[in-house]
Coordinates of C-alpha atoms in Angstrom, one line a residue:
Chain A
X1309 CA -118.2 -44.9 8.5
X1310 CA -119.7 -46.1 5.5
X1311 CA -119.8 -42.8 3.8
X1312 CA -116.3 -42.4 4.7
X1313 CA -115.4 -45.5 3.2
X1314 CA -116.0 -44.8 -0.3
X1315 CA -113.7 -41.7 -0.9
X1316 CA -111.1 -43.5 1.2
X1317 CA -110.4 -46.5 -0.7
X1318 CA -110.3 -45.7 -3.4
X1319 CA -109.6 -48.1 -6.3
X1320 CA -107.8 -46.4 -9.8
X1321 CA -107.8 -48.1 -13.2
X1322 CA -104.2 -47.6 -14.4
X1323 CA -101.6 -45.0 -13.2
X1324 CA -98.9 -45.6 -11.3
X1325 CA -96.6 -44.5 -8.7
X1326 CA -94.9 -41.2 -8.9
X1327 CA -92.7 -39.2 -6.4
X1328 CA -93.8 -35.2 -7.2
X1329 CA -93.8 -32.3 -5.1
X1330 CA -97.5 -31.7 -2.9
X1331 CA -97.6 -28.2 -1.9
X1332 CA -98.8 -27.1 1.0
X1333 CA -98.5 -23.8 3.3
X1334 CA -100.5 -20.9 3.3
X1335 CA -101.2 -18.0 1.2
X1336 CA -98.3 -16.4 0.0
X1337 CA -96.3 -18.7 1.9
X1338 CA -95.5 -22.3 -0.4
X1339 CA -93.8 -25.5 1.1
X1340 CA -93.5 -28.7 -0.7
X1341 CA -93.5 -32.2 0.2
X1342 CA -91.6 -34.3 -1.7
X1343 CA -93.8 -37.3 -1.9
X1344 CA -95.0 -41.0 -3.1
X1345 CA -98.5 -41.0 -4.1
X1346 CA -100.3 -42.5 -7.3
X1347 CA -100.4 -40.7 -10.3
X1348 CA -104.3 -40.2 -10.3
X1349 CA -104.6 -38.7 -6.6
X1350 CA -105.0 -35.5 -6.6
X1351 CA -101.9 -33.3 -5.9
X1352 CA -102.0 -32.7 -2.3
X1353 CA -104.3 -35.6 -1.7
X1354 CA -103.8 -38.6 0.3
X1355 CA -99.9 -40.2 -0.5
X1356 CA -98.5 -43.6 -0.1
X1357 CA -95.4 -41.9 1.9
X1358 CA -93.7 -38.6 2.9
X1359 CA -89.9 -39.2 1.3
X1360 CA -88.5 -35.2 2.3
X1361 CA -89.8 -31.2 1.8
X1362 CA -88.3 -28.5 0.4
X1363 CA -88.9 -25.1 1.4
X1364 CA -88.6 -22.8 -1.6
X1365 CA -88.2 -19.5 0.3
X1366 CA -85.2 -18.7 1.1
X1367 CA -84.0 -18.5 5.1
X1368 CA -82.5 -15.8 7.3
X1369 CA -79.0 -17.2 6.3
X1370 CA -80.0 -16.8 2.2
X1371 CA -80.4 -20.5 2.2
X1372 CA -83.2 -23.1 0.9
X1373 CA -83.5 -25.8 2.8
X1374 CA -84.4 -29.5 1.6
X1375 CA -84.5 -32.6 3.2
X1376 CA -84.5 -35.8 1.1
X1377 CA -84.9 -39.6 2.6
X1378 CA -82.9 -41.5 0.7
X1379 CA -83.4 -44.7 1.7
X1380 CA -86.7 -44.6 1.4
X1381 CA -86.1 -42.7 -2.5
X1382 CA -84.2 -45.6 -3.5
X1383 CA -87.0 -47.8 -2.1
X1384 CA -89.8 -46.4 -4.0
X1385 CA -87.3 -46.1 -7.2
X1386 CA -86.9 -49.6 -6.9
X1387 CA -90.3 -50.3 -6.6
X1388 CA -90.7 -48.9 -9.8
X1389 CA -91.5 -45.2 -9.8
X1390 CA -92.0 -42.3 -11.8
X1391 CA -90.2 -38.6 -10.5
X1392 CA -92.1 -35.6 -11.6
X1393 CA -89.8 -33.0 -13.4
X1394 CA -88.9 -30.7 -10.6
X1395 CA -88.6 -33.5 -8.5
X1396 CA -86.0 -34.5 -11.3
X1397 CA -84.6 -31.5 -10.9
X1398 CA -84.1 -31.3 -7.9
X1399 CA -82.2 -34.4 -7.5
X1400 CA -79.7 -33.4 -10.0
X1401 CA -79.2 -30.0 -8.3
X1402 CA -78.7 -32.6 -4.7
X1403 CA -76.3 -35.2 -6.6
X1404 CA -78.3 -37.7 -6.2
X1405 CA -79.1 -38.1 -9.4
X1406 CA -76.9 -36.9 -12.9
X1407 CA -78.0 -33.1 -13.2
X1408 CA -81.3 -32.6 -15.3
X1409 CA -81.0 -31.7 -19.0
X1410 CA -83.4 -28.9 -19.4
X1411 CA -81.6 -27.7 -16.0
X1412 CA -78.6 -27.0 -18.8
X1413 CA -80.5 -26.2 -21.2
X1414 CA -82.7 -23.2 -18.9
X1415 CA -79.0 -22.1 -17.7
X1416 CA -77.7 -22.0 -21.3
X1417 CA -81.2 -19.8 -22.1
X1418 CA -80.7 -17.6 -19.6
X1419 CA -77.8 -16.6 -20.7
X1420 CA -78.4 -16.2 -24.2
X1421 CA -81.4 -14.3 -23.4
X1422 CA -78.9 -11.9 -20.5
X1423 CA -76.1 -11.3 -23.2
X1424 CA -79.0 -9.9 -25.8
X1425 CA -80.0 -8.0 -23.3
X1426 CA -77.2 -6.6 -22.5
X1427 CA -76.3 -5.9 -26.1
X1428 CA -79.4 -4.1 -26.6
X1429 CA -78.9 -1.6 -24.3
X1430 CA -75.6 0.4 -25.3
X1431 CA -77.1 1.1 -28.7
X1432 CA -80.0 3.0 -26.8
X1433 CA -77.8 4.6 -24.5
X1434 CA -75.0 5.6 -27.4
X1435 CA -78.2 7.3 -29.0
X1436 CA -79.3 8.8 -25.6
X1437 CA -76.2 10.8 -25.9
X1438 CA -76.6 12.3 -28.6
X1439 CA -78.9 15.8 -28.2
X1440 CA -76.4 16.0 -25.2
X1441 CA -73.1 16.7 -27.2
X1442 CA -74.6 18.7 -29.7
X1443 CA -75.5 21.9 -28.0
Chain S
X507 CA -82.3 -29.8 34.4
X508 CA -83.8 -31.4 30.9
X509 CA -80.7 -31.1 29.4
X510 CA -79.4 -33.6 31.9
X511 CA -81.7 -36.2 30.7
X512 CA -79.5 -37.6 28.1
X513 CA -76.5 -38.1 30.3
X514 CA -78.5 -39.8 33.3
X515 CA -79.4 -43.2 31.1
X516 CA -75.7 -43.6 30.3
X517 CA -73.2 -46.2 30.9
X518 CA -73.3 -49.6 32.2
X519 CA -69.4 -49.8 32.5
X520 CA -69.5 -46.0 34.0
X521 CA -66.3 -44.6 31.7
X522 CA -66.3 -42.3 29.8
X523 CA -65.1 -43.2 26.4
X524 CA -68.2 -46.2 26.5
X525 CA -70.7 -42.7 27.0
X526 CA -69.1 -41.0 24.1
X527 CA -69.0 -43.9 22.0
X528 CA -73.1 -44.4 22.5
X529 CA -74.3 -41.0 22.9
X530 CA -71.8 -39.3 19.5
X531 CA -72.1 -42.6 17.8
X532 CA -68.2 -41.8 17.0
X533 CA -65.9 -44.7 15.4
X534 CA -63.0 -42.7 15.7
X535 CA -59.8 -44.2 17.5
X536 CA -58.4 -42.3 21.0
X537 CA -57.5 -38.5 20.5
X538 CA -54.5 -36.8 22.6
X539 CA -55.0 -33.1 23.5
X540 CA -54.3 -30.1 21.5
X541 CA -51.8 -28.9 23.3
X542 CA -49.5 -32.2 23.0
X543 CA -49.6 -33.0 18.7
X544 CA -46.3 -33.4 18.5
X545 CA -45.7 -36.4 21.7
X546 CA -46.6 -39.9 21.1
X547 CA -49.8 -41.0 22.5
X548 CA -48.5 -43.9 24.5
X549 CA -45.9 -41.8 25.9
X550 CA -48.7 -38.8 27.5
X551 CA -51.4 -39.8 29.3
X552 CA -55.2 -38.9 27.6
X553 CA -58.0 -37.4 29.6
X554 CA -59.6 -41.3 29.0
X555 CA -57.2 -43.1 30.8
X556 CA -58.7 -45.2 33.9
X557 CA -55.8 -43.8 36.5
X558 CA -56.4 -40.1 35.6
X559 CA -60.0 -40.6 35.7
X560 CA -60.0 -42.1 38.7
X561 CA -57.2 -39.4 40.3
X562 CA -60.3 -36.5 38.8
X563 CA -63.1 -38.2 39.9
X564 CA -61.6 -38.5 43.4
X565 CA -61.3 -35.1 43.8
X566 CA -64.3 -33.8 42.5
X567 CA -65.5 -34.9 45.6
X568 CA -69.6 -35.9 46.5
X569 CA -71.4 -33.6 48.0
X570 CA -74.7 -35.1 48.0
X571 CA -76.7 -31.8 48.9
X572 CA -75.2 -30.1 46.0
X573 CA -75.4 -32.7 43.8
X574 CA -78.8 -33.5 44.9
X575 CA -79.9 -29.5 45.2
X576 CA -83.4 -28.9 43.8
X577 CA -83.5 -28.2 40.2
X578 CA -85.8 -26.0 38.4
X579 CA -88.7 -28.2 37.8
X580 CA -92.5 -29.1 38.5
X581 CA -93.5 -27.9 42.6
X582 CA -94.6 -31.3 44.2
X583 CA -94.8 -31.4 48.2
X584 CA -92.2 -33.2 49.6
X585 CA -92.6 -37.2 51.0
X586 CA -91.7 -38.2 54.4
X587 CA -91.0 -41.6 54.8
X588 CA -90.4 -43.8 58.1
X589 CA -86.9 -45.9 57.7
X590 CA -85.1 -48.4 60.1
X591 CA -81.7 -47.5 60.3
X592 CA -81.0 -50.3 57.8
X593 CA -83.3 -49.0 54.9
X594 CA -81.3 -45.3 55.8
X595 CA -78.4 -47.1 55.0
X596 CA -79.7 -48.3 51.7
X597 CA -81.6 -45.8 50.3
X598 CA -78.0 -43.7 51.0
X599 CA -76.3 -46.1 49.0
X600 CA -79.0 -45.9 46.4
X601 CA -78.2 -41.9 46.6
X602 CA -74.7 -42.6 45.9
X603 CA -74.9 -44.4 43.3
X604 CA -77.1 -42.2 41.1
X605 CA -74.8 -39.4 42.3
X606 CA -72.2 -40.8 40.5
X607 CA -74.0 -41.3 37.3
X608 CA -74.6 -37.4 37.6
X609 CA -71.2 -36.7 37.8
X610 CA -69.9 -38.5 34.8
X611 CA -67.4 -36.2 33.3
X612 CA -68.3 -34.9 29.3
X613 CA -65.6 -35.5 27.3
X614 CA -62.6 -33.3 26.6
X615 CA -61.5 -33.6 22.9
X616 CA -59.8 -31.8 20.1
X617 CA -61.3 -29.4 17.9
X618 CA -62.7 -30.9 15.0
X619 CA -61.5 -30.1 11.6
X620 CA -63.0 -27.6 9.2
X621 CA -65.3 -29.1 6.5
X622 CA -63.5 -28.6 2.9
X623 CA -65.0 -31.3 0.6
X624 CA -65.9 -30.8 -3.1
X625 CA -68.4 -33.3 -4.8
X626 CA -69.1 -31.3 -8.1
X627 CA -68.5 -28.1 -10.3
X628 CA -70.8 -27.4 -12.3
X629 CA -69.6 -24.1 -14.5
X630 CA -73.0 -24.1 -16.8
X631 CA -75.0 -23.2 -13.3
X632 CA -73.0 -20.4 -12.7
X633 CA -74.9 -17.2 -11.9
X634 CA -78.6 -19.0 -12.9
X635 CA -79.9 -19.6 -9.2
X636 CA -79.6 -16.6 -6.2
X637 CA -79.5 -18.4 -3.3
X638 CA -78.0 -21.7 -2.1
X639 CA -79.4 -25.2 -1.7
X640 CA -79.0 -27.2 1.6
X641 CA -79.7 -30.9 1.3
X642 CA -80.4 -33.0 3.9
X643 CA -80.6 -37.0 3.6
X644 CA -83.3 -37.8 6.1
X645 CA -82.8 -41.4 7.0
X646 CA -83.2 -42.6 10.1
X647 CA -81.1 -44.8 10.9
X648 CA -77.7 -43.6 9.8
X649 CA -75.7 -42.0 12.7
X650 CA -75.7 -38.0 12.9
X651 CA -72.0 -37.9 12.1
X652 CA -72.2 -39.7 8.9
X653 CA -75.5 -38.3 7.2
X654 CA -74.8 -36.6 4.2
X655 CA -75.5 -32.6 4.3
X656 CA -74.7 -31.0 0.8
X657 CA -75.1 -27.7 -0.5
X658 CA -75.2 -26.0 -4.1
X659 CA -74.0 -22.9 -4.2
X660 CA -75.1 -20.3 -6.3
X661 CA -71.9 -20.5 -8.4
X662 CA -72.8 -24.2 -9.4
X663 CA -70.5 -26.0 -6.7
X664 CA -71.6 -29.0 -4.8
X665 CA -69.6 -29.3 -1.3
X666 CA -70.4 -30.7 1.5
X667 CA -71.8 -28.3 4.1
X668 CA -69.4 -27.0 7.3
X669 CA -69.8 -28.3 10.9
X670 CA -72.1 -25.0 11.7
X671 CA -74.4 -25.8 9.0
X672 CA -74.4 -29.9 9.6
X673 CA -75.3 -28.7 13.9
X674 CA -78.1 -26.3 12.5
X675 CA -80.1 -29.2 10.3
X676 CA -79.9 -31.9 11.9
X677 CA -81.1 -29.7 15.2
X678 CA -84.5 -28.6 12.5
X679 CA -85.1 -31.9 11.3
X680 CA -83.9 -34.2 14.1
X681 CA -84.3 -31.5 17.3
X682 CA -82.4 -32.0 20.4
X683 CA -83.7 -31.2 23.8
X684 CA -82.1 -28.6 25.0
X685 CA -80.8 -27.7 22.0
X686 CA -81.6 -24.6 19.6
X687 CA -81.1 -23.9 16.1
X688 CA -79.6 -20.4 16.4
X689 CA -77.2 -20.9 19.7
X690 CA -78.3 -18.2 22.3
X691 CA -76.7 -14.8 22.5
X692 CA -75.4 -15.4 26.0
X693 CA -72.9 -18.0 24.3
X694 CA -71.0 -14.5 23.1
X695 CA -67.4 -13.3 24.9
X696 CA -69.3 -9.8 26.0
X697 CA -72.3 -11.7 27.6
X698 CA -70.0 -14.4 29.3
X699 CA -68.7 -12.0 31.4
X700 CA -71.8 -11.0 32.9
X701 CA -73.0 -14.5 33.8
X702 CA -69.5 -15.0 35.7
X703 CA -70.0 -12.0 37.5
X704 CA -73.2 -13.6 39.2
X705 CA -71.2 -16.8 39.6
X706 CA -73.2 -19.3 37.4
X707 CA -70.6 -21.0 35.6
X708 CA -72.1 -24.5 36.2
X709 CA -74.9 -23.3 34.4
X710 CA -73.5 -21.9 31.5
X711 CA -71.8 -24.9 31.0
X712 CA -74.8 -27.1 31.3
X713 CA -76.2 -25.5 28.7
X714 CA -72.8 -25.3 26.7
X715 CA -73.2 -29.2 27.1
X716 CA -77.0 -29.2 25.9
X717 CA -76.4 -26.5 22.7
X718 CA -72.9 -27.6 21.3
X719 CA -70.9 -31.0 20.4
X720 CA -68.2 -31.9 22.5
X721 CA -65.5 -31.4 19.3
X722 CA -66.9 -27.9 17.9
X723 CA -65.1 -24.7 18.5
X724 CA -68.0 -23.2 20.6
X725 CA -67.7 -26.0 23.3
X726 CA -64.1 -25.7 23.7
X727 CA -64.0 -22.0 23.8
X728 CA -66.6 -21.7 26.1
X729 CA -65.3 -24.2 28.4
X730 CA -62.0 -22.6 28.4
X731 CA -62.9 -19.2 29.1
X732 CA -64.8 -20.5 32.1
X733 CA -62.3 -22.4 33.7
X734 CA -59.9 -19.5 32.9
X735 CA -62.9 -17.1 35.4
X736 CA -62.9 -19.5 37.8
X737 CA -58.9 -19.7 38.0
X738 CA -58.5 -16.0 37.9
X739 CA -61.0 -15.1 41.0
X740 CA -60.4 -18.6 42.7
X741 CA -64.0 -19.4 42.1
X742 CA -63.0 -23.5 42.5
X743 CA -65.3 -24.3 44.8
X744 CA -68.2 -24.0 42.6
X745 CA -67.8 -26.6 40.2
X746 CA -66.4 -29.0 43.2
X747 CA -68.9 -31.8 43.8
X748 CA -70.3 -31.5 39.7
X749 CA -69.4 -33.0 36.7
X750 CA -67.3 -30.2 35.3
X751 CA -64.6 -30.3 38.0
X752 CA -62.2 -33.1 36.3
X753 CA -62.5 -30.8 32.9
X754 CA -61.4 -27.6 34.8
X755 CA -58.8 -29.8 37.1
X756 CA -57.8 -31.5 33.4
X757 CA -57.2 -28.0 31.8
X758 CA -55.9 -26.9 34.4
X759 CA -52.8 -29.3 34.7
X760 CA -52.0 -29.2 31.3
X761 CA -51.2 -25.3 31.5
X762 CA -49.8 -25.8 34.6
X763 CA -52.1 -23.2 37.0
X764 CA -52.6 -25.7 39.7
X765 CA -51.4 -22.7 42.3
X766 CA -54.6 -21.7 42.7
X767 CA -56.1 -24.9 43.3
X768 CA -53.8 -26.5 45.3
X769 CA -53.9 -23.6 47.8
X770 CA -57.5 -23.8 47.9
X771 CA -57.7 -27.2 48.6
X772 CA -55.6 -27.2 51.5
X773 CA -57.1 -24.0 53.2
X774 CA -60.6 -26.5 53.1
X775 CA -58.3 -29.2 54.5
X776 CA -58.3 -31.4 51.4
X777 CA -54.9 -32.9 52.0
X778 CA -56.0 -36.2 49.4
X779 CA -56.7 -34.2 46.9
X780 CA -53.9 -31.7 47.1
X781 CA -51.9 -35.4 46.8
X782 CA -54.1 -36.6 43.9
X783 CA -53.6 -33.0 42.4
X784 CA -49.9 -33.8 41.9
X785 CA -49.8 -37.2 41.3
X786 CA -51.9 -35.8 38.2
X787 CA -49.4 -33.1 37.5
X788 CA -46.3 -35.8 37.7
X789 CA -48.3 -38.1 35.4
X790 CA -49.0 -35.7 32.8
X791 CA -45.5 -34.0 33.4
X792 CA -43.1 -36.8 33.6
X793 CA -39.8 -34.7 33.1
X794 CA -40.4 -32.0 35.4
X795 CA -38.2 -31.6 38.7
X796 CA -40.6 -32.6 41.3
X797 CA -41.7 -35.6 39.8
X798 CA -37.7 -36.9 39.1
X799 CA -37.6 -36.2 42.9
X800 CA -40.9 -37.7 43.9
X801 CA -40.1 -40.8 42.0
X802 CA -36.7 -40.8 43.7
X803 CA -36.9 -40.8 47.1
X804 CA -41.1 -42.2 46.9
X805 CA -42.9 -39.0 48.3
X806 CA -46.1 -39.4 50.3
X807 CA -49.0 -36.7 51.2
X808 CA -47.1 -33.4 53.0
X809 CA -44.1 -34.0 51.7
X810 CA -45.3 -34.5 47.8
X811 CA -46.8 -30.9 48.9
X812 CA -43.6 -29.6 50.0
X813 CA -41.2 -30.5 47.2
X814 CA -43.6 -29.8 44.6
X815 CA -44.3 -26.0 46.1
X816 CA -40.7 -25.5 45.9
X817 CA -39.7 -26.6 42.4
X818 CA -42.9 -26.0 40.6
X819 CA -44.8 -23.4 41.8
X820 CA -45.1 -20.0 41.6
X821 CA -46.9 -19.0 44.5
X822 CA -44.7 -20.7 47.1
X823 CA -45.0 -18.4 50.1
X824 CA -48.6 -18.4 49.6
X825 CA -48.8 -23.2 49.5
X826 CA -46.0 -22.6 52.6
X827 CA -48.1 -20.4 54.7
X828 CA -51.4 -22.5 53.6
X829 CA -49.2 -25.5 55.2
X830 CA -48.4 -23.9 58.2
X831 CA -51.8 -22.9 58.7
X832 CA -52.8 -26.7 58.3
X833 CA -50.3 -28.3 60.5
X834 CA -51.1 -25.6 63.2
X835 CA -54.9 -26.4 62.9
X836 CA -53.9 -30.2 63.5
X837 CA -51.6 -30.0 66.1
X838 CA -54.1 -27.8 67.9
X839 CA -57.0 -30.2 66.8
X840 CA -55.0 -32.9 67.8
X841 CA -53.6 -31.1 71.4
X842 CA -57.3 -30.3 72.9

């Protein structure tokens, strides 16, 4: 019990509390918890408290499913702690909180980068054509 | 069977709105039938009310053996114990008593309105994500009909999810016994017809109980199909003696099939019930001939029978000859 004890209780100097994501799963097959743990632990190391999970793959029905505690969000928000980026993100997509600015700003990329992409390509198939009507 | 479970601990005051109340954690005031939107509530009688439950529960009848039948569960030998006639007499009373906790009725309600709430609209997520989101808020101690299921649609909307998809999560994070995420194929209008034809409605509707919530389209659909098998081959006598009985008798009156039934209940010589059967009809059916007259000139027992088989009835050579059968059986009863 002794050796036990030392990688158990652990002390820290500094961090704090953060709520991230710990994945889990197997290979080829991801699952998150949504969790409170200290910001030193290691990612899927020991956590102060399990607040929800989100599976990223979609189900049969096309959907992802998440569940969030709320209460006990609010509780560890009150308390005074950090949220990871995704987990940012994926309040705002919930409502819970105000939706995530880089959220906007990925959506506004993506479609920048889709409408270049799609003006790019009649210019290669107007030239495409070409040989074609010239016999 | 397991499913029962949750309905055996219920009820100290043994009605049924208390059971609903604790079991659905529902807030909401009384509910009238479908069928009668437009009448007051005051004015119709609801399936809730103490002198129609009481008029049901009489004639579902207790039928200890049946209600008491073995169920489906771990073999143990059977004990043998030595009673004085006085410890009979008590442990039939205990019987009793838990019989009737059995055969609390599930409650008949309305269909439940569709889902159709926006929260948010969010144009800029248009198109970005492929699939949908489903939250769930996980906490514990908020009632299932109040937790908040939302979902984010691909096209950036935030509504709140429909009754189907509110049944299916809180069944995978807070299961049910008895209960399955994806309802079972045999829930289906083809496969239905199969389980009546090897006469296992009280099954199908145990586990119609178990799988679906009282108010949900499935439930009532279900339920109404069965009691609309048992009504076409005269099937009554299975659900007589269970806790579905006042549900069929209840559905029954309000579309005014109670032919059937009545003759069935006098060819087993059920002359209270047949009574109780249209004292039911009369309360629910205040303006209707029979019940002017019965009011008028105070019917009792053969008589109620009589009047009500000529101006209600369709099948009235079929409840006279049933009568005449009856009073023949007494007389000769009665002579010998």
């Amino acid at each position: 019990m002794v050796q036990l004890g030392s990688r158990l209780l652990k002390g820290y100097r500094g961090g704090h509390v953060v709520i991230r994501f710990a994945l889990g799963g197997c290979t080829n097959r991801p699952f998150f918890r949504i969790v409170a743990a200290h910001s030193r632990r290691a990612r899927d190391g020991k956590y102060l408290e399990q607040l929800g999970c989100l599976d990223p793959l979609p189900n049969a029905r096309g959907e992802k499913v998440a569940g969030l505690n709320l209460e006990r969000l609010r509780h560890w928000l009150g308390c005074g702690a950090q949220l990871s980026r995704p987990a940012e993100k994926l309040l705002g997509l919930a409502g819970f909180l105000p939706l995530h600015p880089m959220t906007v700003t990925g959506a506004e990329r993506l479609r920048r980068r889709r409408r270049a992409q799609e003006a790019a390509v009649p210019p290669v198939a107007g030239g495409l054509q070409q040989p074609g009507e010239k016999p | 069977m397991a499913a029962l479970g949750a309905w055996g601990t219920a009820v100290q005051r043994g009605r049924l709105w208390g059971a609903a109340r604790a079991l659905w954690g529902w807030r909401r005031p009384q509910r009238a039938l479908g069928q009668d939107a437009g009448k007051k509530k005051d004015a119709k009688p609801s399936f809730t009310d103490e002198a129609v439950q009481n008029l049901l529960y009489k004639m579902t009848g207790l039928d200890l053996q049946k209600v008491f039948r073995p169920v489906k569960q771990e073999l143990k030998p059977p004990k043998y114990k030595l009673l004085t006639e006085a410890q009979l007499e008590e442990a039939t009373k205990k019987a009793i008593k838990e019989a009737k906790e059995k055969l609390t009725m599930p409650p008949v309600l309305d269909e439940r309105e569709p889902i159709d709430d926006v929260l948010a609209e969010d144009k800029i997520l248009d198109g970005i994500e492929t699939t949908k989101y489903i939250f769930t808020d996980l906490t514990y101690s908020i009632p299932h009909r109040e937790r908040f299921i939302v979902v984010r649609e691909p096209n950036g909307v935030l509504r709140k999810a429909t009754w189907e998809e509110r049944d299916r999560m809180i069944q995978i994070f807070f299961p049910k016994e008895g209960r399955r995420v994806i309802p079972q194929a045999v829930f289906k209008d083809e496969h239905l017809v199969t389980v009546f034809q090897q006469d296992r409605h009280e099954d199908i509707l145990n586990m119609c109980i178990a799988q679906f919530e009282p108010d949900s389209a499935d439930y009532i659909r279900i339920h109404h199909r069965t009691y609309d098998d048992i009504e076409k081959h005269a099937k009554y006598d299975l659900l007589r003696s269970t806790r579905h009985f006042g549900g069929m008798v209840w559905y029954l009156v309000n579309r005014k099939k109670t032919d059937g039934l009545l003759i069935d209940m006098i060819h087993r010589d059920l002359l209270d019930d047949a009574t109780s059967l249209i004292t039911l009809y009369h309360m629910l059916h205040p303006e209707c001939q029979s019940a002017k007259e019965a009011e008028e000139r105070k019917l009792q027992g053969v008589d109620l029978i009589k009047v009500f088989a000529k101006t209600e009835s369709q099948k009235e050579g079929y409840i006279q000859l049933a009568l005449q059968a009856y009073e023949e059986a007494m007389a000769t009863s009665t002579g010998s």
